[in-house]
Each structure stands twice: as C-alpha cells, then as structure tokens.
Amino acid sequence: MSDPTEATSDARTGATPVTRRGGVAGLVDTVWHEMAKFGLIGAISFVIDLGGMNLLTHTVLEDKVTTARIVSGVAATAFAWFGNRSWTFAHRRSRPVHHELTLFFVVNGLALVISTACLVLSHYGLDYTSRLADNIATVLGIGLGTLFRFWAYKRFVFANEPMDEGTSPREHGLA
C-alpha cells in the first residue's frame, strides 16, 4: 500500500521536490489554494468594481447608479478573467479559450445581474438613495455574486482537471 504523501521532483528542470498529498488531504489542499487565489483576485476585482462605481457616480454618471454599477462590474470582470484563468484555475484549463471565455462571461453576467438587482432593489424599490446605502447594497450584491461565481467557475468554467499533471502549479511549488 502506498503512502498518501509522495515526494516528487523533476530532474530535467531542477525543480525542488514537492510533497503531494493524496485522498481527502490533497483535495482539501487544492480547494484551499484555489479559494485563497480566488479570494485575492476577487479582492482586487472588488476594489476595481466598488471604486469604479463610486468614481463614476461622483463624476460622469452622477445620476445613473445602475449604469455606473454595470460599467464597473464589466471592468472588474475583465480583470477577474485574466487573473482566474492565468493563476487561480490555471491547472484546470482544458477547454478551448473561446468556450471558456464564453462560459466565464455568462457566469459573470449572471453574477452582475444578482449584484445589480440588489442595488436596484435598494435604490429604486426601497428608496434608499444615499451613497452609503448604494455602497452597502453593492457590497451585499457583490458578495452574493461572488458565492455564485466561485461555485459556477469550479462547476462549469474551469471544471476539468489538468490535461497534463505537469502543468499544475501544485507540481512546481507555485501554489
């Protein structure tokens, strides 16, 4: 019976040996690393999103909170695409780029609808029109959208395991 931890090294590249854990421990490690990376990309996207919305509503789109929310959401989504594809889920790429990109933007479009709906409900439905209320509704909406996105990315967008085990960042100690 083999040991659930197994040291690997690549003599060709001189990479340092990395211990891989199998079973449940390996799954927990992989999910933990994906969540941490997803969280960092998400935090930067959050700053782009909320900062962009506030910048727009304080300047050129002062009376158009919904439009400002959508523009800032699209900018944050573009950043998230590059970050998640090239870093968070790089080891899961197995679809043609255009399929992955289409799924990514469909998922993010749905998340943007969730987020914008929270703002629209608060601003227009409940008549909470202060900047603080708009920001609270936006943060709540982004949070709900983020939960949906993490689930959908793992399930649909970056769903498959690595095409080649050697491409996984965990193999090279980059995770």
JSON list of C-alpha atoms in Angstrom, two decimals:
[
{"chain": "A", "resi": 1, "resn": "MET", "atom": "CA", "xyz": [0.00, 0.00, 0.00]},
{"chain": "A", "resi": 2, "resn": "SER", "atom": "CA", "xyz": [1.40, 3.39, -0.92]},
{"chain": "A", "resi": 3, "resn": "ASP", "atom": "CA", "xyz": [1.93, 6.33, 1.38]},
{"chain": "A", "resi": 4, "resn": "PRO", "atom": "CA", "xyz": [-0.69, 9.12, 0.94]},
{"chain": "A", "resi": 5, "resn": "THR", "atom": "CA", "xyz": [2.16, 11.62, 0.71]},
{"chain": "A", "resi": 6, "resn": "GLU", "atom": "CA", "xyz": [4.62, 11.24, -2.06]},
{"chain": "A", "resi": 7, "resn": "ALA", "atom": "CA", "xyz": [7.65, 13.36, -2.86]},
{"chain": "A", "resi": 8, "resn": "THR", "atom": "CA", "xyz": [8.16, 14.28, -6.47]},
{"chain": "A", "resi": 9, "resn": "SER", "atom": "CA", "xyz": [10.95, 16.04, -8.26]},
{"chain": "A", "resi": 10, "resn": "ASP", "atom": "CA", "xyz": [11.78, 16.95, -11.79]},
{"chain": "A", "resi": 11, "resn": "ALA", "atom": "CA", "xyz": [15.40, 16.16, -12.59]},
{"chain": "A", "resi": 12, "resn": "ARG", "atom": "CA", "xyz": [15.13, 17.85, -16.00]},
{"chain": "A", "resi": 13, "resn": "THR", "atom": "CA", "xyz": [14.24, 21.29, -14.64]},
{"chain": "A", "resi": 14, "resn": "GLY", "atom": "CA", "xyz": [15.96, 21.02, -11.28]},
{"chain": "A", "resi": 15, "resn": "ALA", "atom": "CA", "xyz": [12.70, 21.94, -9.54]},
{"chain": "A", "resi": 16, "resn": "THR", "atom": "CA", "xyz": [12.67, 21.43, -5.82]},
{"chain": "A", "resi": 17, "resn": "PRO", "atom": "CA", "xyz": [10.83, 18.35, -4.63]},
{"chain": "A", "resi": 18, "resn": "VAL", "atom": "CA", "xyz": [7.21, 19.00, -3.71]},
{"chain": "A", "resi": 19, "resn": "THR", "atom": "CA", "xyz": [5.23, 16.74, -1.42]},
{"chain": "A", "resi": 20, "resn": "ARG", "atom": "CA", "xyz": [1.85, 15.81, -2.89]},
{"chain": "A", "resi": 21, "resn": "ARG", "atom": "CA", "xyz": [-0.82, 14.52, -0.59]},
{"chain": "A", "resi": 22, "resn": "GLY", "atom": "CA", "xyz": [-3.42, 12.16, -1.89]},
{"chain": "A", "resi": 23, "resn": "GLY", "atom": "CA", "xyz": [-7.01, 11.48, -0.96]},
{"chain": "A", "resi": 24, "resn": "VAL", "atom": "CA", "xyz": [-9.03, 13.90, 1.11]},
{"chain": "A", "resi": 25, "resn": "ALA", "atom": "CA", "xyz": [-5.97, 15.83, 2.31]},
{"chain": "A", "resi": 26, "resn": "GLY", "atom": "CA", "xyz": [-4.90, 16.53, -1.29]},
{"chain": "A", "resi": 27, "resn": "LEU", "atom": "CA", "xyz": [-8.42, 17.62, -2.21]},
{"chain": "A", "resi": 28, "resn": "VAL", "atom": "CA", "xyz": [-8.57, 19.96, 0.79]},
{"chain": "A", "resi": 29, "resn": "ASP", "atom": "CA", "xyz": [-5.16, 21.43, -0.14]},
{"chain": "A", "resi": 30, "resn": "THR", "atom": "CA", "xyz": [-6.24, 22.02, -3.74]},
{"chain": "A", "resi": 31, "resn": "VAL", "atom": "CA", "xyz": [-9.57, 23.61, -2.76]},
{"chain": "A", "resi": 32, "resn": "TRP", "atom": "CA", "xyz": [-7.87, 25.74, -0.09]},
{"chain": "A", "resi": 33, "resn": "HIS", "atom": "CA", "xyz": [-5.29, 27.06, -2.57]},
{"chain": "A", "resi": 34, "resn": "GLU", "atom": "CA", "xyz": [-7.97, 27.74, -5.17]},
{"chain": "A", "resi": 35, "resn": "MET", "atom": "CA", "xyz": [-10.09, 29.59, -2.61]},
{"chain": "A", "resi": 36, "resn": "ALA", "atom": "CA", "xyz": [-7.14, 31.70, -1.45]},
{"chain": "A", "resi": 37, "resn": "LYS", "atom": "CA", "xyz": [-6.18, 32.65, -5.01]},
{"chain": "A", "resi": 38, "resn": "PHE", "atom": "CA", "xyz": [-9.81, 33.25, -5.95]},
{"chain": "A", "resi": 39, "resn": "GLY", "atom": "CA", "xyz": [-10.13, 35.46, -2.88]},
{"chain": "A", "resi": 40, "resn": "LEU", "atom": "CA", "xyz": [-7.11, 37.57, -3.80]},
{"chain": "A", "resi": 41, "resn": "ILE", "atom": "CA", "xyz": [-8.26, 38.04, -7.39]},
{"chain": "A", "resi": 42, "resn": "GLY", "atom": "CA", "xyz": [-11.72, 38.77, -6.01]},
{"chain": "A", "resi": 43, "resn": "ALA", "atom": "CA", "xyz": [-10.40, 41.37, -3.56]},
{"chain": "A", "resi": 44, "resn": "ILE", "atom": "CA", "xyz": [-8.63, 43.24, -6.35]},
{"chain": "A", "resi": 45, "resn": "SER", "atom": "CA", "xyz": [-11.72, 42.93, -8.56]},
{"chain": "A", "resi": 46, "resn": "PHE", "atom": "CA", "xyz": [-13.81, 44.23, -5.65]},
{"chain": "A", "resi": 47, "resn": "VAL", "atom": "CA", "xyz": [-11.65, 47.37, -5.44]},
{"chain": "A", "resi": 48, "resn": "ILE", "atom": "CA", "xyz": [-11.97, 47.86, -9.21]},
{"chain": "A", "resi": 49, "resn": "ASP", "atom": "CA", "xyz": [-15.73, 47.29, -9.02]},
{"chain": "A", "resi": 50, "resn": "LEU", "atom": "CA", "xyz": [-16.67, 49.36, -5.98]},
{"chain": "A", "resi": 51, "resn": "GLY", "atom": "CA", "xyz": [-14.03, 52.02, -6.63]},
{"chain": "A", "resi": 52, "resn": "GLY", "atom": "CA", "xyz": [-15.10, 52.30, -10.26]},
{"chain": "A", "resi": 53, "resn": "MET", "atom": "CA", "xyz": [-18.75, 52.61, -9.33]},
{"chain": "A", "resi": 54, "resn": "ASN", "atom": "CA", "xyz": [-18.01, 55.35, -6.80]},
{"chain": "A", "resi": 55, "resn": "LEU", "atom": "CA", "xyz": [-15.72, 57.18, -9.21]},
{"chain": "A", "resi": 56, "resn": "LEU", "atom": "CA", "xyz": [-18.38, 57.08, -11.92]},
{"chain": "A", "resi": 57, "resn": "THR", "atom": "CA", "xyz": [-21.26, 58.10, -9.65]},
{"chain": "A", "resi": 58, "resn": "HIS", "atom": "CA", "xyz": [-19.23, 61.02, -8.31]},
{"chain": "A", "resi": 59, "resn": "THR", "atom": "CA", "xyz": [-18.31, 62.22, -11.81]},
{"chain": "A", "resi": 60, "resn": "VAL", "atom": "CA", "xyz": [-19.73, 61.41, -15.26]},
{"chain": "A", "resi": 61, "resn": "LEU", "atom": "CA", "xyz": [-22.61, 59.13, -14.20]},
{"chain": "A", "resi": 62, "resn": "GLU", "atom": "CA", "xyz": [-23.78, 61.01, -11.13]},
{"chain": "A", "resi": 63, "resn": "ASP", "atom": "CA", "xyz": [-27.49, 60.28, -11.64]},
{"chain": "A", "resi": 64, "resn": "LYS", "atom": "CA", "xyz": [-27.07, 56.85, -13.21]},
{"chain": "A", "resi": 65, "resn": "VAL", "atom": "CA", "xyz": [-26.14, 54.39, -10.46]},
{"chain": "A", "resi": 66, "resn": "THR", "atom": "CA", "xyz": [-27.26, 51.33, -12.42]},
{"chain": "A", "resi": 67, "resn": "THR", "atom": "CA", "xyz": [-25.16, 52.26, -15.45]},
{"chain": "A", "resi": 68, "resn": "ALA", "atom": "CA", "xyz": [-22.16, 53.01, -13.21]},
{"chain": "A", "resi": 69, "resn": "ARG", "atom": "CA", "xyz": [-22.64, 49.64, -11.49]},
{"chain": "A", "resi": 70, "resn": "ILE", "atom": "CA", "xyz": [-22.69, 47.77, -14.82]},
{"chain": "A", "resi": 71, "resn": "VAL", "atom": "CA", "xyz": [-19.63, 49.61, -16.24]},
{"chain": "A", "resi": 72, "resn": "SER", "atom": "CA", "xyz": [-17.57, 48.99, -13.10]},
{"chain": "A", "resi": 73, "resn": "GLY", "atom": "CA", "xyz": [-18.75, 45.37, -12.98]},
{"chain": "A", "resi": 74, "resn": "VAL", "atom": "CA", "xyz": [-17.62, 44.77, -16.56]},
{"chain": "A", "resi": 75, "resn": "ALA", "atom": "CA", "xyz": [-14.18, 46.26, -15.82]},
{"chain": "A", "resi": 76, "resn": "ALA", "atom": "CA", "xyz": [-13.81, 44.07, -12.72]},
{"chain": "A", "resi": 77, "resn": "THR", "atom": "CA", "xyz": [-14.94, 41.03, -14.71]},
{"chain": "A", "resi": 78, "resn": "ALA", "atom": "CA", "xyz": [-12.29, 41.60, -17.37]},
{"chain": "A", "resi": 79, "resn": "PHE", "atom": "CA", "xyz": [-9.61, 41.72, -14.67]},
{"chain": "A", "resi": 80, "resn": "ALA", "atom": "CA", "xyz": [-11.03, 38.61, -12.98]},
{"chain": "A", "resi": 81, "resn": "TRP", "atom": "CA", "xyz": [-10.98, 36.68, -16.26]},
{"chain": "A", "resi": 82, "resn": "PHE", "atom": "CA", "xyz": [-7.26, 37.18, -16.70]},
{"chain": "A", "resi": 83, "resn": "GLY", "atom": "CA", "xyz": [-6.43, 36.57, -13.04]},
{"chain": "A", "resi": 84, "resn": "ASN", "atom": "CA", "xyz": [-8.52, 33.45, -12.59]},
{"chain": "A", "resi": 85, "resn": "ARG", "atom": "CA", "xyz": [-7.57, 31.92, -15.92]},
{"chain": "A", "resi": 86, "resn": "SER", "atom": "CA", "xyz": [-3.86, 32.51, -15.63]},
{"chain": "A", "resi": 87, "resn": "TRP", "atom": "CA", "xyz": [-3.41, 31.93, -11.90]},
{"chain": "A", "resi": 88, "resn": "THR", "atom": "CA", "xyz": [-6.32, 30.62, -9.79]},
{"chain": "A", "resi": 89, "resn": "PHE", "atom": "CA", "xyz": [-7.54, 27.87, -12.11]},
{"chain": "A", "resi": 90, "resn": "ALA", "atom": "CA", "xyz": [-4.56, 27.63, -14.49]},
{"chain": "A", "resi": 91, "resn": "HIS", "atom": "CA", "xyz": [-4.16, 23.92, -13.71]},
{"chain": "A", "resi": 92, "resn": "ARG", "atom": "CA", "xyz": [-7.78, 23.22, -14.69]},
{"chain": "A", "resi": 93, "resn": "ARG", "atom": "CA", "xyz": [-7.73, 24.59, -18.23]},
{"chain": "A", "resi": 94, "resn": "SER", "atom": "CA", "xyz": [-8.89, 22.01, -20.72]},
{"chain": "A", "resi": 95, "resn": "ARG", "atom": "CA", "xyz": [-11.39, 23.73, -22.98]},
{"chain": "A", "resi": 96, "resn": "PRO", "atom": "CA", "xyz": [-10.70, 25.90, -25.98]},
{"chain": "A", "resi": 97, "resn": "VAL", "atom": "CA", "xyz": [-10.22, 29.51, -24.87]},
{"chain": "A", "resi": 98, "resn": "HIS", "atom": "CA", "xyz": [-13.32, 30.79, -26.66]},
{"chain": "A", "resi": 99, "resn": "HIS", "atom": "CA", "xyz": [-15.55, 28.22, -24.87]},
{"chain": "A", "resi": 100, "resn": "GLU", "atom": "CA", "xyz": [-14.02, 29.06, -21.50]},
{"chain": "A", "resi": 101, "resn": "LEU", "atom": "CA", "xyz": [-14.32, 32.79, -22.19]},
{"chain": "A", "resi": 102, "resn": "THR", "atom": "CA", "xyz": [-17.97, 32.47, -23.20]},
{"chain": "A", "resi": 103, "resn": "LEU", "atom": "CA", "xyz": [-18.82, 30.47, -20.07]},
{"chain": "A", "resi": 104, "resn": "PHE", "atom": "CA", "xyz": [-16.85, 32.90, -17.92]},
{"chain": "A", "resi": 105, "resn": "PHE", "atom": "CA", "xyz": [-18.73, 35.92, -19.22]},
{"chain": "A", "resi": 106, "resn": "VAL", "atom": "CA", "xyz": [-22.12, 34.16, -18.99]},
{"chain": "A", "resi": 107, "resn": "VAL", "atom": "CA", "xyz": [-21.42, 33.27, -15.34]},
{"chain": "A", "resi": 108, "resn": "ASN", "atom": "CA", "xyz": [-20.17, 36.79, -14.62]},
{"chain": "A", "resi": 109, "resn": "GLY", "atom": "CA", "xyz": [-23.15, 38.27, -16.44]},
{"chain": "A", "resi": 110, "resn": "LEU", "atom": "CA", "xyz": [-25.47, 36.33, -14.14]},
{"chain": "A", "resi": 111, "resn": "ALA", "atom": "CA", "xyz": [-23.43, 37.41, -11.11]},
{"chain": "A", "resi": 112, "resn": "LEU", "atom": "CA", "xyz": [-23.63, 41.03, -12.31]},
{"chain": "A", "resi": 113, "resn": "VAL", "atom": "CA", "xyz": [-27.42, 40.67, -12.59]},
{"chain": "A", "resi": 114, "resn": "ILE", "atom": "CA", "xyz": [-27.51, 39.39, -8.98]},
{"chain": "A", "resi": 115, "resn": "SER", "atom": "CA", "xyz": [-25.32, 42.27, -7.81]},
{"chain": "A", "resi": 116, "resn": "THR", "atom": "CA", "xyz": [-27.14, 44.95, -9.78]},
{"chain": "A", "resi": 117, "resn": "ALA", "atom": "CA", "xyz": [-30.53, 43.62, -8.65]},
{"chain": "A", "resi": 118, "resn": "CYS", "atom": "CA", "xyz": [-29.50, 44.24, -5.02]},
{"chain": "A", "resi": 119, "resn": "LEU", "atom": "CA", "xyz": [-28.61, 47.86, -5.88]},
{"chain": "A", "resi": 120, "resn": "VAL", "atom": "CA", "xyz": [-31.77, 48.42, -7.95]},
{"chain": "A", "resi": 121, "resn": "LEU", "atom": "CA", "xyz": [-33.97, 46.94, -5.20]},
{"chain": "A", "resi": 122, "resn": "SER", "atom": "CA", "xyz": [-32.35, 49.12, -2.55]},
{"chain": "A", "resi": 123, "resn": "HIS", "atom": "CA", "xyz": [-32.09, 52.33, -4.58]},
{"chain": "A", "resi": 124, "resn": "TYR", "atom": "CA", "xyz": [-35.36, 52.27, -6.51]},
{"chain": "A", "resi": 125, "resn": "GLY", "atom": "CA", "xyz": [-37.52, 49.70, -4.71]},
{"chain": "A", "resi": 126, "resn": "LEU", "atom": "CA", "xyz": [-36.80, 50.67, -1.11]},
{"chain": "A", "resi": 127, "resn": "ASP", "atom": "CA", "xyz": [-35.86, 54.28, -1.90]},
{"chain": "A", "resi": 128, "resn": "TYR", "atom": "CA", "xyz": [-32.52, 54.13, -0.05]},
{"chain": "A", "resi": 129, "resn": "THR", "atom": "CA", "xyz": [-30.73, 56.63, -2.28]},
{"chain": "A", "resi": 130, "resn": "SER", "atom": "CA", "xyz": [-27.79, 57.80, -0.18]},
{"chain": "A", "resi": 131, "resn": "ARG", "atom": "CA", "xyz": [-24.24, 56.95, -1.27]},
{"chain": "A", "resi": 132, "resn": "LEU", "atom": "CA", "xyz": [-23.84, 54.83, 1.87]},
{"chain": "A", "resi": 133, "resn": "ALA", "atom": "CA", "xyz": [-26.98, 52.83, 1.07]},
{"chain": "A", "resi": 134, "resn": "ASP", "atom": "CA", "xyz": [-25.85, 52.36, -2.54]},
{"chain": "A", "resi": 135, "resn": "ASN", "atom": "CA", "xyz": [-22.45, 51.11, -1.35]},
{"chain": "A", "resi": 136, "resn": "ILE", "atom": "CA", "xyz": [-23.98, 48.73, 1.20]},
{"chain": "A", "resi": 137, "resn": "ALA", "atom": "CA", "xyz": [-26.33, 47.30, -1.43]},
{"chain": "A", "resi": 138, "resn": "THR", "atom": "CA", "xyz": [-23.44, 46.97, -3.88]},
{"chain": "A", "resi": 139, "resn": "VAL", "atom": "CA", "xyz": [-21.22, 45.19, -1.35]},
{"chain": "A", "resi": 140, "resn": "LEU", "atom": "CA", "xyz": [-24.05, 42.81, -0.45]},
{"chain": "A", "resi": 141, "resn": "GLY", "atom": "CA", "xyz": [-24.72, 42.16, -4.15]},
{"chain": "A", "resi": 142, "resn": "ILE", "atom": "CA", "xyz": [-21.04, 41.58, -4.90]},
{"chain": "A", "resi": 143, "resn": "GLY", "atom": "CA", "xyz": [-20.90, 39.11, -2.00]},
{"chain": "A", "resi": 144, "resn": "LEU", "atom": "CA", "xyz": [-23.88, 37.13, -3.30]},
{"chain": "A", "resi": 145, "resn": "GLY", "atom": "CA", "xyz": [-22.48, 37.26, -6.83]},
{"chain": "A", "resi": 146, "resn": "THR", "atom": "CA", "xyz": [-19.08, 36.04, -5.59]},
{"chain": "A", "resi": 147, "resn": "LEU", "atom": "CA", "xyz": [-20.58, 32.98, -3.93]},
{"chain": "A", "resi": 148, "resn": "PHE", "atom": "CA", "xyz": [-22.39, 32.17, -7.16]},
{"chain": "A", "resi": 149, "resn": "ARG", "atom": "CA", "xyz": [-19.22, 32.75, -9.25]},
{"chain": "A", "resi": 150, "resn": "PHE", "atom": "CA", "xyz": [-16.95, 30.50, -7.16]},
{"chain": "A", "resi": 151, "resn": "TRP", "atom": "CA", "xyz": [-19.44, 27.66, -7.42]},
{"chain": "A", "resi": 152, "resn": "ALA", "atom": "CA", "xyz": [-20.03, 28.20, -11.15]},
{"chain": "A", "resi": 153, "resn": "TYR", "atom": "CA", "xyz": [-16.32, 28.58, -12.02]},
{"chain": "A", "resi": 154, "resn": "LYS", "atom": "CA", "xyz": [-15.47, 25.26, -10.39]},
{"chain": "A", "resi": 155, "resn": "ARG", "atom": "CA", "xyz": [-18.56, 23.56, -11.77]},
{"chain": "A", "resi": 156, "resn": "PHE", "atom": "CA", "xyz": [-18.73, 24.88, -15.33]},
{"chain": "A", "resi": 157, "resn": "VAL", "atom": "CA", "xyz": [-15.99, 27.29, -16.43]},
{"chain": "A", "resi": 158, "resn": "PHE", "atom": "CA", "xyz": [-12.75, 25.73, -15.19]},
{"chain": "A", "resi": 159, "resn": "ALA", "atom": "CA", "xyz": [-14.35, 22.36, -14.46]},
{"chain": "A", "resi": 160, "resn": "ASN", "atom": "CA", "xyz": [-11.91, 19.79, -15.78]},
{"chain": "A", "resi": 161, "resn": "GLU", "atom": "CA", "xyz": [-8.77, 18.50, -14.15]},
{"chain": "A", "resi": 162, "resn": "PRO", "atom": "CA", "xyz": [-5.40, 19.30, -15.72]},
{"chain": "A", "resi": 163, "resn": "MET", "atom": "CA", "xyz": [-4.77, 17.94, -19.20]},
{"chain": "A", "resi": 164, "resn": "ASP", "atom": "CA", "xyz": [-1.21, 17.20, -18.10]},
{"chain": "A", "resi": 165, "resn": "GLU", "atom": "CA", "xyz": [-0.26, 16.75, -14.46]},
{"chain": "A", "resi": 166, "resn": "GLY", "atom": "CA", "xyz": [3.00, 18.57, -15.20]},
{"chain": "A", "resi": 167, "resn": "THR", "atom": "CA", "xyz": [1.05, 21.80, -15.84]},
{"chain": "A", "resi": 168, "resn": "SER", "atom": "CA", "xyz": [-0.33, 22.02, -12.32]},
{"chain": "A", "resi": 169, "resn": "PRO", "atom": "CA", "xyz": [1.15, 24.83, -10.21]},
{"chain": "A", "resi": 170, "resn": "ARG", "atom": "CA", "xyz": [0.99, 22.45, -7.23]},
{"chain": "A", "resi": 171, "resn": "GLU", "atom": "CA", "xyz": [3.52, 20.23, -9.03]},
{"chain": "A", "resi": 172, "resn": "HIS", "atom": "CA", "xyz": [6.08, 23.03, -9.16]},
{"chain": "A", "resi": 173, "resn": "GLY", "atom": "CA", "xyz": [5.53, 24.54, -5.72]},
{"chain": "A", "resi": 174, "resn": "LEU", "atom": "CA", "xyz": [3.82, 27.63, -7.17]},
{"chain": "A", "resi": 175, "resn": "ALA", "atom": "CA", "xyz": [0.50, 27.16, -5.42]}
]
